[in-house]
PDB file of C-alpha atoms in Angstrom:
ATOM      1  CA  UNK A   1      38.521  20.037 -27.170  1.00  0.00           C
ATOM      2  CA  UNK A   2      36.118  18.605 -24.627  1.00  0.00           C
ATOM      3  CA  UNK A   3      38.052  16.585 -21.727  1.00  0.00           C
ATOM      4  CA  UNK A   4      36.949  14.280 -19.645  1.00  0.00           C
ATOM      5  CA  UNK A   5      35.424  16.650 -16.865  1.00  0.00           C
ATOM      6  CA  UNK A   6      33.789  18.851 -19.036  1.00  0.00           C
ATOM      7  CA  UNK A   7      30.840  19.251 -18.329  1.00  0.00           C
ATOM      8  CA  UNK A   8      29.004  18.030 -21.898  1.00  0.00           C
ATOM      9  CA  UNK A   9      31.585  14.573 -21.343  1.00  0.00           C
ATOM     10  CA  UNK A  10      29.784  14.294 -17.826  1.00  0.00           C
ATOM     11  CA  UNK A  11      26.451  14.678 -18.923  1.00  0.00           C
ATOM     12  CA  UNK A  12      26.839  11.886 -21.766  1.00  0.00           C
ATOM     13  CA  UNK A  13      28.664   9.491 -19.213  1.00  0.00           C
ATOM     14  CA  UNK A  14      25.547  10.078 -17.285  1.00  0.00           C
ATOM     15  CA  UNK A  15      23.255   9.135 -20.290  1.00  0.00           C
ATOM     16  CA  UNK A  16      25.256   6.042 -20.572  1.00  0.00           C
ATOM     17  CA  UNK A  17      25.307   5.025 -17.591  1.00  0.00           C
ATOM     18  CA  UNK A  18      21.444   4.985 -17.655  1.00  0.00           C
ATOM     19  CA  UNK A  19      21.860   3.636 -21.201  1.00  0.00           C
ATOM     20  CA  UNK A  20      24.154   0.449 -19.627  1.00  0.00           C
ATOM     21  CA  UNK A  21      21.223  -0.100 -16.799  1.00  0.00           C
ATOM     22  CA  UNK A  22      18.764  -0.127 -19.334  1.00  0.00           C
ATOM     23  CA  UNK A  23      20.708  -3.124 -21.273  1.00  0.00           C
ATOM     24  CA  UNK A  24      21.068  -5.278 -18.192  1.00  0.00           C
ATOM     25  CA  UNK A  25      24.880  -3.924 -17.695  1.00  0.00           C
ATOM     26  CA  UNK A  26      24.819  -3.534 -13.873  1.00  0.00           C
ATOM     27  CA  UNK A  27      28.292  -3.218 -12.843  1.00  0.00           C
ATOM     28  CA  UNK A  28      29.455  -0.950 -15.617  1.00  0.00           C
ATOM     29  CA  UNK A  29      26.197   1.462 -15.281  1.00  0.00           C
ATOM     30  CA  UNK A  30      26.956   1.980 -11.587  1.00  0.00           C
ATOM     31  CA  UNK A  31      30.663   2.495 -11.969  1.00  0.00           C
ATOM     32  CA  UNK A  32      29.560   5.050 -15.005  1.00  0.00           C
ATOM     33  CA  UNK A  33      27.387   6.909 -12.427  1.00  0.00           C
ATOM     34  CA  UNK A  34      29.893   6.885  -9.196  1.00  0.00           C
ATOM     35  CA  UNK A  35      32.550   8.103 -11.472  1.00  0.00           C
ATOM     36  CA  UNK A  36      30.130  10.693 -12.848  1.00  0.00           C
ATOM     37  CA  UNK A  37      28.786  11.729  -9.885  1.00  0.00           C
ATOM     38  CA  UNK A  38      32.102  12.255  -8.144  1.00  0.00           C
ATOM     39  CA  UNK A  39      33.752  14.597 -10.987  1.00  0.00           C
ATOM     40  CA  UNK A  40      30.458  16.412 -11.125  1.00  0.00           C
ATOM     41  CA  UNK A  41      30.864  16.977  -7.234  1.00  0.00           C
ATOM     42  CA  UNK A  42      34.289  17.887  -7.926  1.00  0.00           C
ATOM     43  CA  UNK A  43      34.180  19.594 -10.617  1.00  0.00           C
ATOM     44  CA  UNK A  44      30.364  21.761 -10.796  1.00  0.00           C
ATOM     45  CA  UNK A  45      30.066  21.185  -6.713  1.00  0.00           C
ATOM     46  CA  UNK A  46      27.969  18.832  -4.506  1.00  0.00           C
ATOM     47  CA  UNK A  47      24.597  20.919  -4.473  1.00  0.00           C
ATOM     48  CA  UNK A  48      24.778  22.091  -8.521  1.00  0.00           C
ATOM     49  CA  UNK A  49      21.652  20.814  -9.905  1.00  0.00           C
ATOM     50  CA  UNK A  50      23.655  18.733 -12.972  1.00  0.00           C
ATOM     51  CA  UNK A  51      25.716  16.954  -9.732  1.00  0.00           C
ATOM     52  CA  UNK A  52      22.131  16.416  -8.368  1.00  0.00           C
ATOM     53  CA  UNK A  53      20.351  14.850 -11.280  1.00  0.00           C
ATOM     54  CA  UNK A  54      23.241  12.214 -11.369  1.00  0.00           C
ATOM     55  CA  UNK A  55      22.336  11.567  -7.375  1.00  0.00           C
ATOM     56  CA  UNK A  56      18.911  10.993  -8.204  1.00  0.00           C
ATOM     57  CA  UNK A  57      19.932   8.842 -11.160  1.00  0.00           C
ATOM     58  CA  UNK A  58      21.734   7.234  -9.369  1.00  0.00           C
ATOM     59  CA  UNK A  59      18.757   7.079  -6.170  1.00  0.00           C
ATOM     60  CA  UNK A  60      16.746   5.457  -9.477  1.00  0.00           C
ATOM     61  CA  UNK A  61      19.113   2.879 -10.525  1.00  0.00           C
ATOM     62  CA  UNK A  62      19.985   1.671  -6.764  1.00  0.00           C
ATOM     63  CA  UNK A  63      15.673   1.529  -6.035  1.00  0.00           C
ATOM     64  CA  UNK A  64      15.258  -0.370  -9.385  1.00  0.00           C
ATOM     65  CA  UNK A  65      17.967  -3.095  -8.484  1.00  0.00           C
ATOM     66  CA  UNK A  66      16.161  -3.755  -5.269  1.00  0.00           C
ATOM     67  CA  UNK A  67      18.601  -1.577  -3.182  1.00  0.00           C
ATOM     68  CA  UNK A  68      16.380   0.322  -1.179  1.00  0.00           C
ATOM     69  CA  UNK A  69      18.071   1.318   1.660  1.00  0.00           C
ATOM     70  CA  UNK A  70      21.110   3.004  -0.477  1.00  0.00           C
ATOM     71  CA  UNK A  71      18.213   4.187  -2.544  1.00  0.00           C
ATOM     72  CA  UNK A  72      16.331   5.678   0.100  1.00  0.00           C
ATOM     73  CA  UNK A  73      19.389   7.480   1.539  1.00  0.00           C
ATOM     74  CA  UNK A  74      20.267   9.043  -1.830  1.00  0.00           C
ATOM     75  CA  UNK A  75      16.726  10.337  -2.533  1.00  0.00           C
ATOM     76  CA  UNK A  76      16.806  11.789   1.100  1.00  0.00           C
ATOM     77  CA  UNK A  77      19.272  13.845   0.509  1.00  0.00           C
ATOM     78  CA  UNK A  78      18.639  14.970  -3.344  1.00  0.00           C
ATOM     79  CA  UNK A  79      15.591  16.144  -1.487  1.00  0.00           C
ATOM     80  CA  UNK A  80      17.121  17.794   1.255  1.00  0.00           C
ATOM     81  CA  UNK A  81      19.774  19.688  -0.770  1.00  0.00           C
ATOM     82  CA  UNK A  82      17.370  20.661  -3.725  1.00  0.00           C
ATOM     83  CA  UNK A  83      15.269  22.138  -1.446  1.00  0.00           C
ATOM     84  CA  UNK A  84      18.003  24.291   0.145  1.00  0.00           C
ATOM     85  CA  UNK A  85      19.178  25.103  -3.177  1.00  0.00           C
ATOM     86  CA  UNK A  86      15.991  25.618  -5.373  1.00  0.00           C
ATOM     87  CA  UNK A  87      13.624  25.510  -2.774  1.00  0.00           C
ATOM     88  CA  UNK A  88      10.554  23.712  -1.526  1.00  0.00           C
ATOM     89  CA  UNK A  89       8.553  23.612  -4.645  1.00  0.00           C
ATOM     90  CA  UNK A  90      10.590  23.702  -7.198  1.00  0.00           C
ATOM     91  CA  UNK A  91       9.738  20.856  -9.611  1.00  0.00           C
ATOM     92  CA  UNK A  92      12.988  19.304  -9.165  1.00  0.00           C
ATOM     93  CA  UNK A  93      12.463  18.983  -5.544  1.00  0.00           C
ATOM     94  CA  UNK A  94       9.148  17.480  -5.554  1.00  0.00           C
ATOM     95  CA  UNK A  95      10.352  15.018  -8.807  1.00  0.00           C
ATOM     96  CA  UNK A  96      12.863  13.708  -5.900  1.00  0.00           C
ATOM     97  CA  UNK A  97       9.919  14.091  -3.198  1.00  0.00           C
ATOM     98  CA  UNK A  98       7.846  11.930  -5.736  1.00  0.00           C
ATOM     99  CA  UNK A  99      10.536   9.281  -6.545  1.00  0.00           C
ATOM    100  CA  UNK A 100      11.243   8.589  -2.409  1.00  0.00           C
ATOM    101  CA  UNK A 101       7.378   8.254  -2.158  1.00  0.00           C
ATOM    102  CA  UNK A 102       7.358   5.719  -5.107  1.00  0.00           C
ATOM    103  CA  UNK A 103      10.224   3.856  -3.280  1.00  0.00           C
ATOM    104  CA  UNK A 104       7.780   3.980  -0.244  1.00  0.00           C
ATOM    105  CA  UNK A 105       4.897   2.047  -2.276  1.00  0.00           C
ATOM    106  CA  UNK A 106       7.160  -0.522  -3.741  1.00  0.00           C
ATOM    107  CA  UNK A 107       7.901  -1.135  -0.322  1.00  0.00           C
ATOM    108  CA  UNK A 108       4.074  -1.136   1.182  1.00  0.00           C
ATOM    109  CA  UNK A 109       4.867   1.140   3.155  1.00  0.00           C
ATOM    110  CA  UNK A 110       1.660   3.791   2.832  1.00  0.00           C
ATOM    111  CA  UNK A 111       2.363   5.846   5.990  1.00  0.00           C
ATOM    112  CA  UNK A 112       5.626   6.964   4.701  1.00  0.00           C
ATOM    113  CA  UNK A 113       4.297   7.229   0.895  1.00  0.00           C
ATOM    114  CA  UNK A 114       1.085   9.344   1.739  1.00  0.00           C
ATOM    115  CA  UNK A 115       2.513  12.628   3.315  1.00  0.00           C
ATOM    116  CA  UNK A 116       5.050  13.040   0.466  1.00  0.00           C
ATOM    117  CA  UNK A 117       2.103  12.295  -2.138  1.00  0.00           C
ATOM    118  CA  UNK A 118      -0.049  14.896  -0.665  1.00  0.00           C
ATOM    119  CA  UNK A 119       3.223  17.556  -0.031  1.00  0.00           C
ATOM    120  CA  UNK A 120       3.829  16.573  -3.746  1.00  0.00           C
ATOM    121  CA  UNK A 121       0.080  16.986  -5.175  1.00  0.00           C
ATOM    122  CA  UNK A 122      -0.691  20.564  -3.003  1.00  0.00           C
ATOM    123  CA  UNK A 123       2.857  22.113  -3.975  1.00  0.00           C
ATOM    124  CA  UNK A 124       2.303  21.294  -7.934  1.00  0.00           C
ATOM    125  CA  UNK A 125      -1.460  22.441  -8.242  1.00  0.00           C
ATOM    126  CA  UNK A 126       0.046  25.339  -6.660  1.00  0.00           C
ATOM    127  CA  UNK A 127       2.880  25.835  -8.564  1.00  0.00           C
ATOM    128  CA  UNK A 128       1.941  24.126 -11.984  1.00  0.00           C
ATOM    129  CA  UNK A 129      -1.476  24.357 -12.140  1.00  0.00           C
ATOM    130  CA  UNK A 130      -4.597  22.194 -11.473  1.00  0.00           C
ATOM    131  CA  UNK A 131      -3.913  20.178 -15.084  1.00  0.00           C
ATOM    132  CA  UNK A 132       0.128  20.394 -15.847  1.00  0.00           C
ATOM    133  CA  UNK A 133       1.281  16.936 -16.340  1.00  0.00           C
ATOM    134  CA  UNK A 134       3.176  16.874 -13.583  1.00  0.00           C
ATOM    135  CA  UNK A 135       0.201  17.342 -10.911  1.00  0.00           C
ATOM    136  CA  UNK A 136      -2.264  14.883 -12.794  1.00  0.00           C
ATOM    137  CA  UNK A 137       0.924  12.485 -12.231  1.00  0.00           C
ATOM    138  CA  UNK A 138       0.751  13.111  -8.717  1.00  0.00           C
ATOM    139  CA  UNK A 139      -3.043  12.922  -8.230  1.00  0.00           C
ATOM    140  CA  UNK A 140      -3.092   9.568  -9.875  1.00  0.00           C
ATOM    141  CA  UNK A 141       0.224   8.409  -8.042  1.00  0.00           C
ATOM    142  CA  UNK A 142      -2.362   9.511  -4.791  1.00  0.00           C
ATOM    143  CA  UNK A 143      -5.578   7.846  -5.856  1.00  0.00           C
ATOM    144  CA  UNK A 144      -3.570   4.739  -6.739  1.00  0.00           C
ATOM    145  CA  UNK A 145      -2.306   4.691  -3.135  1.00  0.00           C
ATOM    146  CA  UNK A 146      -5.609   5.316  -1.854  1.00  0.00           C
ATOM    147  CA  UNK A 147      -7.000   2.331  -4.253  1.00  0.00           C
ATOM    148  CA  UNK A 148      -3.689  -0.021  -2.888  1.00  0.00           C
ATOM    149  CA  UNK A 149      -5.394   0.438   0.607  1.00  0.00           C
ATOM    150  CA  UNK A 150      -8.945   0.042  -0.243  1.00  0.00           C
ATOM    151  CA  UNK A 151      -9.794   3.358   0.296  1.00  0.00           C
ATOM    152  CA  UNK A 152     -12.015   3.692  -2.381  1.00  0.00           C
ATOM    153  CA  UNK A 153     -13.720   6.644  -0.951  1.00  0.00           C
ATOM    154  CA  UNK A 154     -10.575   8.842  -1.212  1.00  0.00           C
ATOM    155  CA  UNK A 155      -9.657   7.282  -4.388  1.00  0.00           C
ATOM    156  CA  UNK A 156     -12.533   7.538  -6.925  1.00  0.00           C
ATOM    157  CA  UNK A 157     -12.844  11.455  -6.499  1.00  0.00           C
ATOM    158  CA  UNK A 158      -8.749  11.914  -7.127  1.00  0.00           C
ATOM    159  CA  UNK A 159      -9.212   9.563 -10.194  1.00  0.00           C
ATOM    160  CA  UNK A 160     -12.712  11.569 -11.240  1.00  0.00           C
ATOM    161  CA  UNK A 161     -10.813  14.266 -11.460  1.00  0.00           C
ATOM    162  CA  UNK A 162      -7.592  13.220 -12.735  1.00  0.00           C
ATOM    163  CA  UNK A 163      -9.916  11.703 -15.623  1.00  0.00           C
ATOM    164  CA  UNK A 164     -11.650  15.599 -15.917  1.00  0.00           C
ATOM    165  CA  UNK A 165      -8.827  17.322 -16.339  1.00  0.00           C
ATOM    166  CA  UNK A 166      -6.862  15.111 -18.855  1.00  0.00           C
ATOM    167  CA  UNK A 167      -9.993  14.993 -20.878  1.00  0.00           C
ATOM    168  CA  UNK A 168     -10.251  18.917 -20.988  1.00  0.00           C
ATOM    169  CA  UNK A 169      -6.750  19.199 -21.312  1.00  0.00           C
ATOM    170  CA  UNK A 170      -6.121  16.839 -24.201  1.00  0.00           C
ATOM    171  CA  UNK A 171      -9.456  16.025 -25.389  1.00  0.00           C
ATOM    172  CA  UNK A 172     -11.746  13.094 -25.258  1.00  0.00           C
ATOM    173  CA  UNK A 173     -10.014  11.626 -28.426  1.00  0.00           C
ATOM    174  CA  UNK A 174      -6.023  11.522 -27.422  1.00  0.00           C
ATOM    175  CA  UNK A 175      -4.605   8.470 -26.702  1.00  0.00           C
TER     176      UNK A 175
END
């Protein structure tokens, strides 16, 4: 019998609460990840990485609503403890790394954006490879910024690439 702190219950209320953001239900999604994210603390322990994913969720949902300074704070600190637990480069850290810089360019703010871009982009080419998903993400994410400040001259040769090494990577004919 699963109750509800276990830790299969507390990863469905956190696919529910995403689930109740996605259908417009604002109130009951963040109550659904508060309570989630305080009986994963409680129960699995503020830095385990399931506690962590329901910060960041929870950094997501606060950054789409417009609530960027509660946003920024969370994804702070999902960064700061999953790079003390899993380190630097592990993809989890730079997917937090990546979502504060995204909260940086919905807020024009490029000088903030940039460094954690670049951190982001160097650390998964290293780490992932030159063409993994994840760092072809990141170059574009880059060049777009690049483009944003009419730096075209640092853009076009990130989005050459990025171009290059989906084509070789999926072929000329994916979608």
């Amino acid at each position: 019998k699963l109750g509800p702190e276990h830790p299969d219950s507390l990863a469905t209320m956190n696919n529910l609460a995403t689930i109740l953001s996605k259908k417009g239900d604002l109130a009951s999604a963040e109550a659904a990840f508060m309570s989630c994210l305080e009986l994963r603390k409680a129960r699995l322990g503020y830095d385990h990485p399931d506690t962590l994913t329901t910060m960041c969720n929870l950094g997501a949902f606060y950054q789409n609503k417009g609530r960027f300074a509660k946003a920024e704070a969370i994804h702070r600190e999902c960064i700061e403890l999953r790079r003390d637990k899993l380190g630097p480069e592990h993809p989890h850290t730079l997917d937090s790394m990546s979502n504060l810089a995204a909260l940086y360019d919905s807020k024009d703010l490029p000088a903030k954006a940039e460094p954690l871009h670049v951190q982001c982009l160097e650390a998964r080419r290293r780490k992932l490879g030159p063409d993994h998903p994840s760092t072809l993400a990141s170059m574009s994410n880059l060049a777009l910024l690049y483009n944003r400040q009419g730096d075209i001259a640092r853009a076009e040769p990130l989005y050459q690439s990025c171009l290059e090494l989906q084509r070789a990577k999926l072929g000329p004919e994916h979608p």
